[in-house]
Backbone as a ProteinNet text record, in pm:
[ID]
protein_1_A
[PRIMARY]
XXXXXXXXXXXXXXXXXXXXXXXXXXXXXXXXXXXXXXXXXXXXXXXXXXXXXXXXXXXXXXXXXXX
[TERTIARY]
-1232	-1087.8	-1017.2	-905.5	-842.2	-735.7	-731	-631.3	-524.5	-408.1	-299.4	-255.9	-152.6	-58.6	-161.3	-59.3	-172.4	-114.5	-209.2	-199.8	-65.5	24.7	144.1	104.4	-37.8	-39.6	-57.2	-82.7	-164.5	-276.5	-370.7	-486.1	-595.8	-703.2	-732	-805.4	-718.5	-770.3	-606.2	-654.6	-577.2	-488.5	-322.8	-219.2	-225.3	-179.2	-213.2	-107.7	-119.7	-59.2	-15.7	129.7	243.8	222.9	200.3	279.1	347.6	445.9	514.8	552	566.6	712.1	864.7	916.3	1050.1	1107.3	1237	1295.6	1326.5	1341.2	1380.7	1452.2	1600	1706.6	1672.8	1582.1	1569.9	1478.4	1404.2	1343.7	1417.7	1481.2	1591.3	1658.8	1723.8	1748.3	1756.4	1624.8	1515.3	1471.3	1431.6	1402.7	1527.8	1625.6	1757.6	1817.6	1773.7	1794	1707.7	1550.6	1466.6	1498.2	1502.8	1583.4	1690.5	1812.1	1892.6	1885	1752.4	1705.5	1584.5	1582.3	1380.2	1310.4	1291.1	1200.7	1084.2	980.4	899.3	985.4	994.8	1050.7	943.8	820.3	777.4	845.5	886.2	945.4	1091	1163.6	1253.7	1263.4	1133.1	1133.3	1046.8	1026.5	968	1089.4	1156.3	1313	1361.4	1358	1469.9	1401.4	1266	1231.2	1221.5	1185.6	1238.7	1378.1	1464.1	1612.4	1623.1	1555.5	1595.2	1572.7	1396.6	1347.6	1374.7	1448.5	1434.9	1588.9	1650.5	1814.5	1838	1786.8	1816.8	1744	1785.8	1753.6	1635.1	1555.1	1348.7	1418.8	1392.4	1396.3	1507.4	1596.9	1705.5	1692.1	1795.8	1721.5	1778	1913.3	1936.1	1945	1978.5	2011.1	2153.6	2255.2	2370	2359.8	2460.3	2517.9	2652.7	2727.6	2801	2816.7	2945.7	3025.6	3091.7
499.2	482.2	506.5	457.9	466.8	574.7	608.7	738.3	712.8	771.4	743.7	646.6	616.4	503.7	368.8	301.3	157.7	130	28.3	52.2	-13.1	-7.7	-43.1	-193.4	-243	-352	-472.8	-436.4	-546.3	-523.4	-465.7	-496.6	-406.1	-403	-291.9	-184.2	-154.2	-110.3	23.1	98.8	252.7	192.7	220	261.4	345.3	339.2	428.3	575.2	662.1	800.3	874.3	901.6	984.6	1157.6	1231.7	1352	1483.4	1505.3	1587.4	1675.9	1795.3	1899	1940.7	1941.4	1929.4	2082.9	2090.6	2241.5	2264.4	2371.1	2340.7	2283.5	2284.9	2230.6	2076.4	2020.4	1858.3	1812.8	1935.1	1906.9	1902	1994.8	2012.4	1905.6	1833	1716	1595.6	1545.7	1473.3	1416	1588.7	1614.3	1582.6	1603	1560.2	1438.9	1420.6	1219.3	1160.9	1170.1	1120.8	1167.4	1318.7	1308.6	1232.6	1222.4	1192.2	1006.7	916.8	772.7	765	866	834.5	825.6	803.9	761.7	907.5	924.7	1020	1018.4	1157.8	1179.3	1128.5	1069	973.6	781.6	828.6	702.7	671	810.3	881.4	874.5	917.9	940.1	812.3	701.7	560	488.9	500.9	416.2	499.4	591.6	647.6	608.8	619.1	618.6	456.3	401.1	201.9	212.2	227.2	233	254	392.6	439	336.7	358.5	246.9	134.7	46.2	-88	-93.6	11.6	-62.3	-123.7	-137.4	-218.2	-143.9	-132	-90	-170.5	-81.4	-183.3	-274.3	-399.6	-501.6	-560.3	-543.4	-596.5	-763.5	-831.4	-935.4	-927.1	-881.4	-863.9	-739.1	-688.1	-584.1	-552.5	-622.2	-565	-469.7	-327	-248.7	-260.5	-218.4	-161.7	-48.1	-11.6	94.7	158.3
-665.2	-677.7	-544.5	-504.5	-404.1	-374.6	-308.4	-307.5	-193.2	-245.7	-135.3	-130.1	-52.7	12.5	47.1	-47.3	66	165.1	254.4	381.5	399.2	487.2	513.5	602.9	641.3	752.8	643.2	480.3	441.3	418.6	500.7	505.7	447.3	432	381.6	479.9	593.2	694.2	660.8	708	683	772.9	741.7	837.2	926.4	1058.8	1197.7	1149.7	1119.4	1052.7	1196.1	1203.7	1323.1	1274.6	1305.3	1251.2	1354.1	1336.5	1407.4	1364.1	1456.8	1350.7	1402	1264.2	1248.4	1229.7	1278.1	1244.1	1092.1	1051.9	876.9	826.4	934.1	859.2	872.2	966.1	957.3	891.9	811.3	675.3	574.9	580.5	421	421.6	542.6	532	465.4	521.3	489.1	360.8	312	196.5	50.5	62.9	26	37.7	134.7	136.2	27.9	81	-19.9	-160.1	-214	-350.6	-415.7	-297.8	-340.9	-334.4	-281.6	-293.9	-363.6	-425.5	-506.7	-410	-286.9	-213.8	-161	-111.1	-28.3	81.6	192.2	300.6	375.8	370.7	488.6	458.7	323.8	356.1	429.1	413.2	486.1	665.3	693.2	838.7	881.6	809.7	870.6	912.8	805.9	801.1	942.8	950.7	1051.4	1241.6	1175.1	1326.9	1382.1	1286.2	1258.8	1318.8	1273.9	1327.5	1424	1483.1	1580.9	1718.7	1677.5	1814.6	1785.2	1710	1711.4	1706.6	1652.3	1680.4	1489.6	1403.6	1298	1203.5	1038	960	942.3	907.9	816.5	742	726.2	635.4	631.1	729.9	782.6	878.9	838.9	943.2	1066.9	1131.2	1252	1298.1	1423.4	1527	1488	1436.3	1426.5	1263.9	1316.3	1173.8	1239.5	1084.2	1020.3	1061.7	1117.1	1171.6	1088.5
[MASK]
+++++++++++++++++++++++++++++++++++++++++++++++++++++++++++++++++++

């Protein structure tokens, strides 16, 4: 049986895995976002770090936001 996340490429080759650490309060954060969207806080901190380096929300089709 398979365990965990499937792979995020498609393929059935494991996703390349980031891990860092965060101060508490940018856990509690985090953690509160994802509660408050259903989502896991790695799905939390994919979205954010997507944004960050690319300028555009994941699954967005352009570079421009909303101010």
């Amino acid at each position: 049986p398979r365990r965990g996340r499937r792979s995020l490429t498609g393929s059935p080759v494991h996703s390349p895995r980031i891990s860092f650490r965060a101060d508490p309060q940018l856990l509690e954060l985090a953690v509160k976002e994802a509660a408050s969207r259903g989502v896991s806080v790695s799905q939390v901190a994919r979205e954010a770090l997507t944004e960050h380096l690319t300028g555009r929300a994941p699954g967005s089709e352009t570079g421009s936001s909303a101010a």
